[in-house]
Coordinates of C-alpha atoms in Angstrom, one line a residue:
Chain A
M1 CA -0.3 8.8 -8.0
Y2 CA -2.8 10.8 -6.1
R3 CA -4.3 13.7 -8.0
I4 CA -7.6 15.5 -8.1
S5 CA -9.0 16.5 -11.5
R6 CA -9.7 20.2 -12.0
P7 CA -13.5 20.0 -12.1
S8 CA -13.5 18.0 -8.9
L9 CA -11.3 20.6 -7.3
V10 CA -14.0 23.2 -8.2
I11 CA -16.6 21.0 -6.6
L12 CA -14.4 20.7 -3.5
L13 CA -14.0 24.4 -3.2
V14 CA -17.7 25.0 -3.5
M15 CA -18.3 22.4 -0.9
A16 CA -15.7 24.0 1.5
I17 CA -17.3 27.4 1.1
G18 CA -20.7 25.9 1.6
L19 CA -19.6 24.2 4.8
A20 CA -17.9 27.3 6.0
L21 CA -21.1 29.3 5.7
Y22 CA -23.5 26.6 6.8
P23 CA -23.8 27.6 10.5
F24 CA -25.3 30.9 9.5
V25 CA -28.3 29.2 8.0
G26 CA -28.4 25.7 9.5
E27 CA -30.7 24.6 12.3
S28 CA -29.1 23.7 15.6
Y29 CA -29.8 19.9 15.1
Y30 CA -28.1 20.0 11.7
I31 CA -25.1 21.9 12.9
R32 CA -24.5 19.1 15.4
L33 CA -25.1 16.5 12.7
M34 CA -22.7 18.2 10.2
T35 CA -20.1 18.3 13.0
K36 CA -20.5 14.6 13.4
I37 CA -20.3 14.1 9.6
M38 CA -17.1 16.1 9.4
A39 CA -15.6 14.1 12.3
L40 CA -16.5 10.9 10.5
G41 CA -15.0 12.5 7.4
I42 CA -11.7 12.8 9.1
F43 CA -12.1 9.2 10.4
A44 CA -12.9 7.9 6.9
M45 CA -10.1 9.9 5.3
S46 CA -7.6 8.3 7.8
L47 CA -8.9 4.8 6.8
D48 CA -8.6 5.8 3.1
L49 CA -4.9 6.3 3.7
L50 CA -4.7 2.6 4.6
I51 CA -7.3 1.1 2.2
G52 CA -7.0 3.4 -0.7
F53 CA -3.4 4.3 -0.7
T54 CA -1.4 1.8 1.2
G55 CA -3.4 -1.3 0.3
L56 CA -3.9 -2.3 3.9
I57 CA -7.5 -3.5 4.6
S58 CA -7.9 -2.8 8.3
L59 CA -11.1 -3.9 9.9
G60 CA -10.2 -2.6 13.3
H61 CA -9.8 1.1 12.6
A62 CA -12.5 2.1 15.1
A63 CA -10.2 1.0 17.9
F64 CA -8.1 4.1 17.5
F65 CA -11.1 6.4 17.2
G66 CA -12.5 4.8 20.4
V67 CA -9.3 5.0 22.4
A68 CA -8.9 8.7 21.7
S69 CA -12.5 9.2 22.9
Y70 CA -11.7 7.3 26.1
V71 CA -8.7 9.6 26.7
V72 CA -11.0 12.6 26.5
A73 CA -13.4 10.9 29.0
W74 CA -10.5 10.0 31.3
Y75 CA -9.2 13.6 31.4
I76 CA -12.6 15.0 32.2
V77 CA -14.0 12.3 34.5
K78 CA -10.9 10.9 36.2
A79 CA -8.4 13.8 36.1
G80 CA -10.7 16.8 36.1
V81 CA -8.8 18.4 33.2
T82 CA -10.8 20.1 30.5
N83 CA -8.2 21.9 28.5
A84 CA -8.0 20.5 25.0
L85 CA -4.4 21.8 24.9
F86 CA -3.5 18.6 26.9
M87 CA -6.3 16.5 25.7
L88 CA -5.9 16.5 22.0
P89 CA -2.2 15.7 21.9
T90 CA -2.6 13.0 24.5
A91 CA -5.5 11.5 22.6
V92 CA -3.7 11.5 19.4
A93 CA -0.5 10.1 21.0
V94 CA -2.3 7.2 22.7
S95 CA -4.1 6.3 19.5
G96 CA -0.8 6.4 17.7
L97 CA 0.8 4.2 20.3
C98 CA -2.0 1.7 20.1
A99 CA -1.6 1.7 16.3
L100 CA 2.1 1.2 16.6
V101 CA 1.7 -1.9 18.8
I102 CA -1.3 -3.4 16.8
G103 CA 0.3 -2.4 13.5
W104 CA 3.7 -3.9 14.5
L105 CA 2.0 -7.3 15.1
S106 CA -0.5 -7.2 12.2
I107 CA 1.9 -6.1 9.5
R108 CA 3.8 -9.3 9.8
T109 CA 0.9 -10.8 7.9
S110 CA -1.0 -9.8 4.8
G111 CA -4.2 -10.5 2.9
I112 CA -7.0 -12.3 4.7
Y113 CA -4.9 -12.6 7.9
F114 CA -4.4 -8.9 8.1
I115 CA -8.1 -8.2 7.9
M116 CA -8.8 -10.8 10.6
I117 CA -6.0 -9.7 12.9
T118 CA -6.8 -6.0 12.9
L119 CA -10.4 -7.0 13.6
A120 CA -9.3 -9.2 16.5
F121 CA -7.0 -6.7 18.1
A122 CA -9.7 -4.0 17.9
Q123 CA -12.1 -6.4 19.6
M124 CA -9.5 -6.9 22.3
L125 CA -9.4 -3.2 23.1
H126 CA -13.2 -3.3 23.0
A127 CA -13.2 -6.2 25.5
F128 CA -10.7 -4.4 27.6
F129 CA -12.8 -1.2 28.0
K130 CA -16.0 -3.3 28.4
D131 CA -14.6 -5.5 31.2
Q132 CA -12.9 -2.9 33.3
S133 CA -15.1 -1.2 35.8
Y134 CA -12.5 1.6 36.0
W135 CA -13.3 2.5 32.4
G136 CA -17.0 2.5 33.0
G137 CA -17.7 -1.0 31.7
T138 CA -20.5 -1.5 29.2
D139 CA -22.1 1.8 30.0
G140 CA -19.0 3.9 29.4
F141 CA -18.9 7.5 30.6
N142 CA -21.3 10.5 30.5
F143 CA -19.6 13.7 31.3
Y144 CA -21.1 17.1 31.9
T145 CA -18.2 19.5 31.3
K146 CA -17.0 19.8 27.8
P147 CA -13.4 20.5 26.8
N148 CA -12.2 24.0 26.0
L149 CA -9.0 25.4 24.6
A150 CA -7.4 27.6 27.2
I151 CA -4.0 29.2 27.9
G152 CA -3.6 29.7 31.6
D153 CA -7.0 30.9 32.8
T154 CA -8.0 32.5 29.5
V155 CA -10.5 30.4 27.6
L156 CA -9.8 30.9 23.9
L157 CA -12.3 28.4 22.5
D158 CA -15.3 26.8 24.3
L159 CA -15.8 23.5 22.6
G160 CA -19.1 23.1 24.4
N161 CA -20.5 25.7 22.1
K162 CA -21.8 23.9 19.0
V163 CA -20.9 26.6 16.5
T164 CA -17.3 26.8 17.9
L165 CA -17.0 23.0 17.8
Y166 CA -18.4 23.1 14.2
Y167 CA -15.7 25.4 13.0
V168 CA -12.9 23.7 15.0
T169 CA -14.0 20.4 13.3
F170 CA -14.2 22.1 9.9
A171 CA -10.7 23.4 10.4
L172 CA -9.4 20.0 11.5
M173 CA -11.0 18.4 8.5
V174 CA -9.5 20.8 6.1
A175 CA -6.1 20.4 7.8
T176 CA -6.4 16.6 7.6
F177 CA -7.2 16.8 3.9
V178 CA -4.3 19.2 3.2
F179 CA -1.9 17.2 5.4
L180 CA -2.8 13.9 3.6
A181 CA -2.6 15.5 0.1
V182 CA 0.8 16.9 0.9
L183 CA 1.9 13.6 2.5
L184 CA 0.8 11.7 -0.6
H185 CA 3.0 13.9 -2.8
S186 CA 6.0 13.5 -0.5
P187 CA 8.5 10.7 -1.2
F188 CA 7.0 8.7 1.6
G189 CA 3.5 9.1 0.1
R190 CA 4.7 8.0 -3.3
A191 CA 6.4 5.0 -1.7
I192 CA 3.3 3.8 0.1
Q193 CA 1.3 4.1 -3.1
G194 CA 4.0 2.0 -4.7
V195 CA 3.5 -0.6 -2.0
K196 CA -0.2 -0.8 -2.8
V197 CA 0.4 -1.3 -6.5
N198 CA 3.4 -3.7 -6.3
E199 CA 4.8 -4.6 -3.0
G200 CA 7.4 -7.0 -4.4
R201 CA 8.8 -4.4 -6.7
M202 CA 9.1 -1.8 -4.0
R203 CA 11.0 -4.4 -1.9
A204 CA 13.3 -5.1 -4.8
M205 CA 14.0 -1.4 -5.1
G206 CA 15.3 -1.4 -1.6
Y207 CA 12.4 0.1 0.3
N208 CA 11.6 -1.3 3.7
V209 CA 8.0 -2.2 3.0
R210 CA 7.2 -3.2 6.5
N211 CA 8.3 0.1 7.9
L212 CA 6.4 2.1 5.2
K213 CA 3.2 0.1 6.0
L214 CA 3.7 0.6 9.8
M215 CA 4.2 4.3 9.4
S216 CA 1.1 4.6 7.3
F217 CA -0.8 2.6 9.9
V218 CA 0.4 4.8 12.8
I219 CA -0.4 8.0 10.9
A220 CA -3.9 6.7 10.1
G221 CA -4.4 5.7 13.7
M222 CA -3.4 9.1 14.9
L223 CA -5.8 10.9 12.5
A224 CA -8.6 8.5 13.7
G225 CA -7.7 9.7 17.2
V226 CA -8.4 13.3 16.1
A227 CA -11.8 12.2 14.9
G228 CA -12.4 10.3 18.1
F229 CA -11.5 13.4 20.1
I230 CA -14.1 15.5 18.3
E231 CA -16.8 12.9 18.6
A232 CA -16.3 12.5 22.3
T233 CA -16.3 16.3 22.7
R234 CA -19.5 16.5 20.6
T235 CA -21.5 13.9 22.4
A236 CA -19.9 14.1 25.9
Y237 CA -20.4 10.4 26.0
V238 CA -18.2 7.4 25.3
N239 CA -18.9 3.7 25.4
P240 CA -17.1 0.5 24.2
E241 CA -19.4 0.3 21.1
M242 CA -17.5 3.2 19.6
M243 CA -14.7 0.8 18.9
S244 CA -16.7 -2.3 18.1
W245 CA -16.1 -3.9 14.8
H246 CA -19.5 -2.6 13.5
A247 CA -18.1 0.8 13.8
S248 CA -15.0 -0.3 11.9
G249 CA -17.3 -1.8 9.2
N250 CA -19.3 1.4 9.0
V251 CA -16.4 3.6 8.4
M252 CA -15.2 1.1 5.7
V253 CA -18.5 1.4 4.1
M254 CA -18.1 5.2 4.1
V255 CA -14.7 4.9 2.4
I256 CA -16.0 2.6 -0.4
L257 CA -19.3 4.5 -0.8
G258 CA -17.4 7.8 -1.2
G259 CA -14.7 6.3 -3.4
M260 CA -11.5 4.9 -2.0
G261 CA -8.1 6.4 -3.0
T262 CA -9.7 9.8 -3.6
L263 CA -9.3 11.4 -0.2
Y264 CA -12.3 13.6 -0.7
G265 CA -14.6 10.7 -1.5
P266 CA -14.6 9.4 2.1
I267 CA -16.0 12.8 3.2
L268 CA -18.8 12.4 0.7
G269 CA -19.2 8.8 1.9
A270 CA -19.5 10.0 5.5
L271 CA -22.0 12.6 4.5
A272 CA -24.1 10.2 2.4
L273 CA -24.2 7.3 4.8
T274 CA -24.9 9.5 7.9
L275 CA -27.7 11.4 6.2
L276 CA -29.2 8.2 4.9
G277 CA -29.1 6.7 8.3
D278 CA -30.5 9.9 9.9
N279 CA -33.4 10.0 7.5
I280 CA -34.5 6.4 7.4
S281 CA -33.9 5.5 11.1
S282 CA -36.8 7.7 12.1
L283 CA -39.1 6.1 9.5
W284 CA -38.8 2.4 10.3
D285 CA -37.6 0.4 13.3
H286 CA -35.9 -2.1 11.0
W287 CA -34.0 0.5 9.0
L288 CA -30.8 -1.5 9.3
L289 CA -32.4 -3.9 6.8
I290 CA -32.3 -1.1 4.2
M291 CA -28.8 -0.2 5.3
G292 CA -27.6 -3.8 4.8
A293 CA -29.2 -3.9 1.3
F294 CA -27.7 -0.6 0.5
V295 CA -24.2 -1.8 1.5
I296 CA -24.6 -4.8 -0.7
A297 CA -25.9 -2.6 -3.6
V298 CA -22.8 -0.4 -3.3
V299 CA -20.5 -3.4 -3.5
M300 CA -22.4 -4.7 -6.5
F301 CA -23.1 -1.6 -8.5
L302 CA -20.9 1.3 -7.2
P303 CA -17.4 -0.2 -6.4
E304 CA -15.7 3.1 -7.4
G305 CA -18.0 5.1 -5.1
I306 CA -19.5 8.5 -5.5
A307 CA -16.1 10.0 -6.3
G308 CA -15.8 7.5 -9.1
L309 CA -19.1 8.8 -10.5
I310 CA -17.9 12.4 -10.3
E311 CA -14.5 11.6 -11.8
G312 CA -16.3 9.7 -14.6
V313 CA -18.6 12.6 -15.4
T314 CA -15.9 15.3 -15.2
Q315 CA -13.5 13.2 -17.3
K316 CA -16.1 13.0 -20.0
F317 CA -16.3 16.8 -20.2
G318 CA -12.7 17.6 -19.3
K319 CA -10.2 18.3 -22.1
K320 CA -7.8 15.5 -21.7
P321 CA -8.4 12.5 -19.4
P322 CA -5.6 11.8 -17.0
P323 CA -3.6 8.7 -18.1
K324 CA -4.9 5.4 -16.8
E325 CA -2.7 3.7 -14.3
E326 CA -1.9 0.1 -14.1
T327 CA -2.9 -1.5 -10.9
E328 CA -2.6 -5.1 -10.0
P329 CA -5.4 -6.8 -8.2
Chain B
M1 CA -10.7 -24.6 44.3
D2 CA -9.7 -28.3 44.3
T3 CA -8.9 -30.7 41.5
S4 CA -12.5 -31.5 40.7
Y5 CA -13.2 -27.8 40.1
Y6 CA -10.3 -27.6 37.6
F7 CA -11.5 -30.9 36.1
I8 CA -15.0 -29.3 35.5
Q9 CA -13.3 -26.3 34.0
A10 CA -11.2 -28.4 31.7
L11 CA -14.4 -30.3 30.5
N12 CA -16.0 -26.9 29.9
G13 CA -13.0 -25.8 27.9
I14 CA -13.1 -28.9 25.8
Q15 CA -16.8 -28.5 25.2
Y16 CA -16.3 -24.8 24.2
G17 CA -13.4 -25.9 22.0
F18 CA -15.6 -28.4 20.1
L19 CA -18.3 -25.8 19.5
L20 CA -15.7 -23.4 18.3
F21 CA -14.3 -26.1 16.0
L22 CA -17.7 -26.6 14.3
V23 CA -17.9 -22.8 13.6
A24 CA -14.3 -22.3 12.7
S25 CA -13.9 -25.4 10.4
G26 CA -16.6 -24.0 8.1
L27 CA -15.0 -20.6 8.2
T28 CA -11.5 -21.9 7.4
L29 CA -12.8 -24.1 4.6
I30 CA -14.7 -21.2 3.0
F31 CA -11.5 -19.1 3.2
G32 CA -9.2 -21.9 2.1
I33 CA -11.3 -23.3 -0.8
M34 CA -13.4 -20.5 -2.0
G35 CA -11.1 -17.6 -1.1
I36 CA -14.0 -15.9 0.6
I37 CA -13.7 -14.0 3.9
N38 CA -17.2 -14.6 5.2
L39 CA -18.0 -12.3 8.1
A40 CA -21.6 -13.5 8.0
H41 CA -20.5 -16.9 9.2
G42 CA -21.3 -16.1 12.8
S43 CA -24.9 -15.2 11.7
F44 CA -25.5 -18.8 10.9
Y45 CA -24.7 -19.7 14.5
M46 CA -27.1 -17.1 15.7
I47 CA -29.8 -18.2 13.2
G48 CA -29.2 -21.8 14.3
A49 CA -29.8 -20.9 18.0
Y50 CA -33.0 -18.9 17.3
L51 CA -34.3 -21.5 14.9
C52 CA -33.7 -24.1 17.6
W53 CA -35.6 -22.0 20.2
W54 CA -38.4 -21.4 17.8
L55 CA -38.8 -24.9 16.5
T56 CA -38.4 -26.5 19.9
Q57 CA -41.2 -24.3 21.2
M58 CA -43.4 -25.3 18.3
I59 CA -42.6 -29.0 18.2
G60 CA -41.9 -29.4 21.9
N61 CA -38.8 -31.4 21.5
L62 CA -35.2 -30.2 21.2
F63 CA -33.9 -33.1 19.1
L64 CA -36.7 -32.9 16.6
G65 CA -36.2 -29.1 16.5
I66 CA -32.6 -29.6 15.5
V67 CA -33.5 -32.3 13.0
A68 CA -36.0 -29.9 11.4
G69 CA -33.7 -26.9 11.7
V70 CA -30.5 -28.1 10.0
P71 CA -32.1 -28.7 6.5
L72 CA -33.5 -25.2 6.7
V73 CA -30.1 -23.7 7.3
V74 CA -28.6 -25.8 4.5
L75 CA -31.2 -24.4 2.2
L76 CA -30.5 -20.9 3.4
G77 CA -26.8 -21.4 2.9
L78 CA -27.4 -22.7 -0.7
F79 CA -29.6 -19.7 -1.3
I80 CA -27.0 -17.2 0.0
E81 CA -24.2 -18.8 -1.9
R82 CA -26.2 -19.0 -5.2
F83 CA -27.5 -15.4 -5.1
G84 CA -24.9 -13.5 -3.1
I85 CA -21.5 -15.1 -2.4
I86 CA -21.2 -16.2 -6.1
H87 CA -20.7 -12.6 -7.1
L88 CA -17.7 -12.3 -4.8
Y89 CA -15.4 -15.0 -6.1
K90 CA -13.4 -12.7 -8.4
R91 CA -13.7 -9.7 -6.2
D92 CA -11.1 -8.2 -3.8
H93 CA -11.2 -9.2 -0.1
L94 CA -12.3 -5.6 0.6
Y95 CA -15.5 -6.1 -1.2
Q96 CA -16.1 -9.5 0.3
V97 CA -15.7 -7.9 3.8
L98 CA -18.3 -5.2 2.9
F99 CA -20.7 -7.5 1.2
T100 CA -20.8 -10.0 4.1
F101 CA -20.9 -7.0 6.5
G102 CA -24.1 -6.0 4.7
L103 CA -25.4 -9.5 5.0
I104 CA -24.9 -9.4 8.7
L105 CA -27.0 -6.3 9.0
I106 CA -29.7 -8.0 7.0
F107 CA -29.6 -11.2 9.0
N108 CA -29.7 -9.3 12.3
E109 CA -32.7 -7.3 11.2
M110 CA -34.5 -10.3 9.8
R111 CA -33.9 -12.0 13.1
S112 CA -35.3 -9.0 14.8
V113 CA -38.4 -8.9 12.5
L114 CA -39.1 -12.7 12.8
W115 CA -38.1 -13.4 16.4
G116 CA -37.7 -10.1 18.1
N117 CA -34.8 -8.8 20.2
E118 CA -35.4 -10.6 23.4
V119 CA -33.0 -12.9 25.1
Q120 CA -34.5 -16.4 25.0
S121 CA -33.7 -19.7 26.6
V122 CA -34.2 -23.3 25.5
Q123 CA -35.1 -26.0 28.0
I124 CA -32.6 -28.9 28.4
P125 CA -34.5 -32.1 27.4
E126 CA -35.6 -34.2 30.4
I127 CA -33.4 -37.2 29.7
L128 CA -30.2 -35.1 29.7
S129 CA -31.1 -32.6 32.4
H130 CA -29.4 -34.3 35.4
G131 CA -25.9 -34.0 36.5
I132 CA -23.1 -36.5 37.2
P133 CA -21.9 -36.1 40.8
L134 CA -18.2 -35.6 41.0
T135 CA -17.9 -34.8 44.7
D136 CA -20.5 -34.2 47.4
V137 CA -21.3 -30.8 46.2
Q138 CA -20.1 -30.6 42.6
S139 CA -21.6 -32.3 39.6
Y140 CA -21.2 -32.0 35.9
P141 CA -24.3 -31.5 33.8
V142 CA -25.0 -34.4 31.4
Y143 CA -26.1 -32.1 28.7
R144 CA -22.7 -30.5 28.4
L145 CA -21.1 -33.9 28.1
F146 CA -23.7 -34.6 25.4
I147 CA -22.6 -31.5 23.5
S148 CA -19.0 -32.6 23.7
L149 CA -19.8 -36.1 22.5
V150 CA -22.0 -35.0 19.6
C151 CA -19.5 -32.4 18.5
M152 CA -16.7 -35.0 18.8
A153 CA -18.8 -37.4 16.6
L154 CA -19.3 -34.6 14.1
A155 CA -15.7 -33.7 14.1
A156 CA -14.7 -37.3 13.5
M157 CA -17.3 -37.5 10.7
L158 CA -15.9 -34.3 9.1
Y159 CA -12.4 -35.8 9.4
L160 CA -13.5 -39.0 7.7
V161 CA -15.3 -37.1 4.9
V162 CA -12.4 -34.8 4.3
Q163 CA -9.7 -37.5 4.5
R164 CA -11.4 -40.6 3.2
T165 CA -14.0 -39.7 0.6
R166 CA -13.8 -38.5 -3.0
L167 CA -15.6 -35.3 -2.0
G168 CA -13.1 -34.7 0.7
M169 CA -10.3 -35.3 -1.7
T170 CA -11.6 -32.5 -4.0
I171 CA -12.1 -30.3 -1.0
R172 CA -8.5 -30.8 0.1
A173 CA -7.3 -30.3 -3.4
G174 CA -9.4 -27.2 -3.8
A175 CA -7.9 -25.8 -0.6
S176 CA -4.3 -26.3 -1.9
N177 CA -4.8 -25.4 -5.5
R178 CA -8.1 -24.1 -6.7
E179 CA -7.1 -23.5 -10.4
M180 CA -5.7 -27.0 -10.7
V181 CA -8.9 -28.6 -9.4
Q182 CA -10.8 -26.5 -11.9
A183 CA -8.4 -27.5 -14.7
L184 CA -9.0 -31.1 -13.9
G185 CA -12.6 -30.8 -14.8
I186 CA -14.1 -30.9 -11.3
D187 CA -17.3 -28.9 -11.1
I188 CA -16.0 -26.1 -8.9
V189 CA -19.4 -24.3 -8.8
K190 CA -21.0 -27.4 -7.2
L191 CA -18.1 -27.9 -4.8
F192 CA -18.3 -24.3 -3.6
A193 CA -22.0 -24.6 -3.0
I194 CA -21.5 -27.8 -1.0
V195 CA -18.7 -26.3 1.1
F196 CA -20.6 -23.1 1.8
A197 CA -23.8 -24.9 2.8
M198 CA -21.9 -27.4 4.9
G199 CA -20.1 -24.6 6.7
A200 CA -23.4 -22.8 7.3
A201 CA -25.0 -26.0 8.6
L202 CA -22.0 -26.8 11.0
A203 CA -22.2 -23.2 12.4
A204 CA -25.9 -23.4 12.8
F205 CA -25.7 -26.8 14.4
A206 CA -23.2 -25.4 16.9
G207 CA -25.7 -22.7 17.7
M208 CA -28.5 -25.2 18.1
V209 CA -26.8 -27.7 20.5
S210 CA -25.4 -24.9 22.6
A211 CA -28.7 -23.0 22.9
P212 CA -29.8 -24.9 26.0
V213 CA -26.6 -24.1 28.0
Q214 CA -26.4 -20.5 27.1
S215 CA -29.0 -17.9 26.5
V216 CA -30.1 -17.2 22.9
F217 CA -29.4 -13.5 22.3
P218 CA -29.0 -11.1 19.4
G219 CA -25.3 -10.5 19.6
M220 CA -24.3 -14.1 19.8
G221 CA -23.3 -14.3 16.1
D222 CA -20.8 -11.5 16.4
E223 CA -19.3 -12.9 19.5
I224 CA -18.7 -16.4 18.1
L225 CA -17.5 -14.9 14.7
I226 CA -14.7 -13.0 16.4
V227 CA -13.5 -15.9 18.5
S228 CA -13.7 -18.2 15.4
L229 CA -11.6 -15.7 13.4
V230 CA -9.0 -15.9 16.2
V231 CA -9.2 -19.7 16.0
V232 CA -8.6 -19.6 12.2
V233 CA -5.7 -17.1 12.6
V234 CA -4.1 -19.3 15.3
G235 CA -4.7 -22.6 13.4
G236 CA -3.8 -21.3 9.9
V237 CA -6.2 -20.5 7.1
G238 CA -7.6 -23.5 5.2
S239 CA -6.4 -26.2 7.6
I240 CA -8.9 -28.4 9.3
K241 CA -6.3 -29.7 11.6
G242 CA -5.3 -26.2 12.5
A243 CA -8.9 -25.3 13.2
F244 CA -9.2 -28.2 15.6
L245 CA -6.0 -27.4 17.5
G246 CA -6.7 -23.7 17.4
A247 CA -10.3 -24.3 18.7
M248 CA -9.1 -26.4 21.6
L249 CA -6.3 -24.0 22.5
I250 CA -8.7 -21.0 22.4
G251 CA -11.5 -22.8 24.2
M252 CA -9.1 -23.7 27.0
A253 CA -7.5 -20.3 27.1
D254 CA -10.9 -18.6 27.3
T255 CA -12.2 -20.9 30.0
F256 CA -9.1 -20.9 32.2
G257 CA -8.6 -17.2 31.5
A258 CA -11.9 -16.6 33.2
V259 CA -10.8 -18.7 36.1
F260 CA -7.4 -17.2 36.8
L261 CA -7.9 -13.6 35.5
P262 CA -11.5 -12.8 36.1
H263 CA -11.0 -9.1 35.3
G264 CA -9.1 -9.6 32.1
A265 CA -10.9 -12.7 30.7
G266 CA -11.8 -11.0 27.5
I267 CA -8.2 -10.4 26.6
V268 CA -6.6 -13.8 27.1
I269 CA -7.5 -15.3 23.7
Y270 CA -6.1 -12.2 21.9
A271 CA -2.9 -12.5 23.9
V272 CA -2.7 -16.1 22.8
M273 CA -3.2 -15.0 19.2
A274 CA -0.5 -12.3 19.5
I275 CA 2.0 -14.9 20.8
V276 CA 1.2 -17.3 18.0
L277 CA 1.6 -14.5 15.5
L278 CA 5.0 -13.5 16.9
W279 CA 6.1 -17.1 16.6
R280 CA 4.3 -18.2 13.4
P281 CA 2.6 -15.4 11.5
Q282 CA 0.9 -17.9 9.2
G283 CA -0.7 -19.8 12.0
L284 CA 0.2 -23.2 13.5
F285 CA -0.7 -25.1 10.3
G286 CA -0.8 -22.4 7.8
R287 CA 1.2 -22.4 4.6
T288 CA 3.7 -19.7 4.1

């Protein structure tokens, strides 16, 4: 079952307060970078729902992120609509629809097949946006007007303002966290965690395992869409590489680096990986060499991620350790 | 758009299918026998192509370049297996994915350090540079035919090794029941090393022979990896026969997709995969 230990909860609250106050002290560049990190945090949390809680290793998750970004670009470039009131729901719905179709096909398989098939379908969407000149081809779209939130002619929130976007992203990240935490405590959430631990037993108990997996896949896809919406709004730029499998691999690294199955870990993973990349990319042209070695080192030495370290430390000092759960490989 | 045009396209499809088979057969054996999902497999294809370009430039002869390059890739494969992949045998697929993803980043950057990021081309050797005239205006390049023939010979050799030799017997046994092979006292460590290095060499060889007909570019490893994964999914994990039929099917689908649907060419192979999945989720020759 999903639970957060009390000391980690304190750390989380401190982090949340820190993030809420950050724009008052941070430089402009870092406010934009933190917005990116929080968007990636939402993205990584959505993948954690699949990898860490449902046991579905999807290597095509960037597809849903990218599709939502293209919806934003389409609204602004092709339709001339800038109101996020239309944009966000459509982006999330289109991501969810793609996840429904891809999930419906992929969930018929499991294990190695599932990994390869999600990867292949994400590549298909990548190829689609890359090949079609209507969608901007390899270059994608640059757009100059940014979305805003308006009712009628009254603009409530101008998402082109970096501080406004920061707080909107922060609110969406907290909302995603709370939504997923509540979801994981609901009967549905308990059922998908059961599927991860022992699929056969859940089936024997009369659960429709395929539907549970599909619902989880669609929810994760929609949340990835939220992240894609923010990222497109932040950069005012979309291109097919946003949904390439390298993007899917990166977000998977974030989940593992942060600690899968912890929900807050992926946010830490997004933070750590993005800051690492941001720092070393300016130092050396071949910084990806370090990145590759880092990923391998995480697999070898830190499979439980940063959250695993935190939980380990807090459990040592906590009064009673939470009971160990049996998991099957 | 006459018959000879379609005939040329069919030959191209077959040639592409053979190349895909060389890459996908290693991939499917590594899945099937070692239980490893190796995303870095496409990197060997890229490394092969760059090695071929580099060695051909130095030696001045494509064939000698290939002869010199293949042993290097075998050594690289043995090295990667011994010091990297060996740690993954008992790990979850998730960690295999991440580990080999990290390997890709390293291979790509090493390529960038050693050979740069430019697109390169390899000259077709003089003897094979002419074309066979089909009609007054169309001809088929001999080199492409050469690729098909060499790949066909290699595929036949692979078939004979897998079906007719003692090594092949252990490979097949390993693919169907790894634990049993181990229990019978077969040195599984050695077998895994051989399979991995063989797979790497096949992928690199595919990269080498195809280097003269396509440009040598940084993203080529990723491209072939994805298509090879589609081939393996269509054919069924662990099946050489499946890899062969899958490769031919995907090679043809891709070539004729580009002919009939020039704007949606990139999507055709995935559509084929989706159809196969609906019909047989475990692939054409996969075990349930």
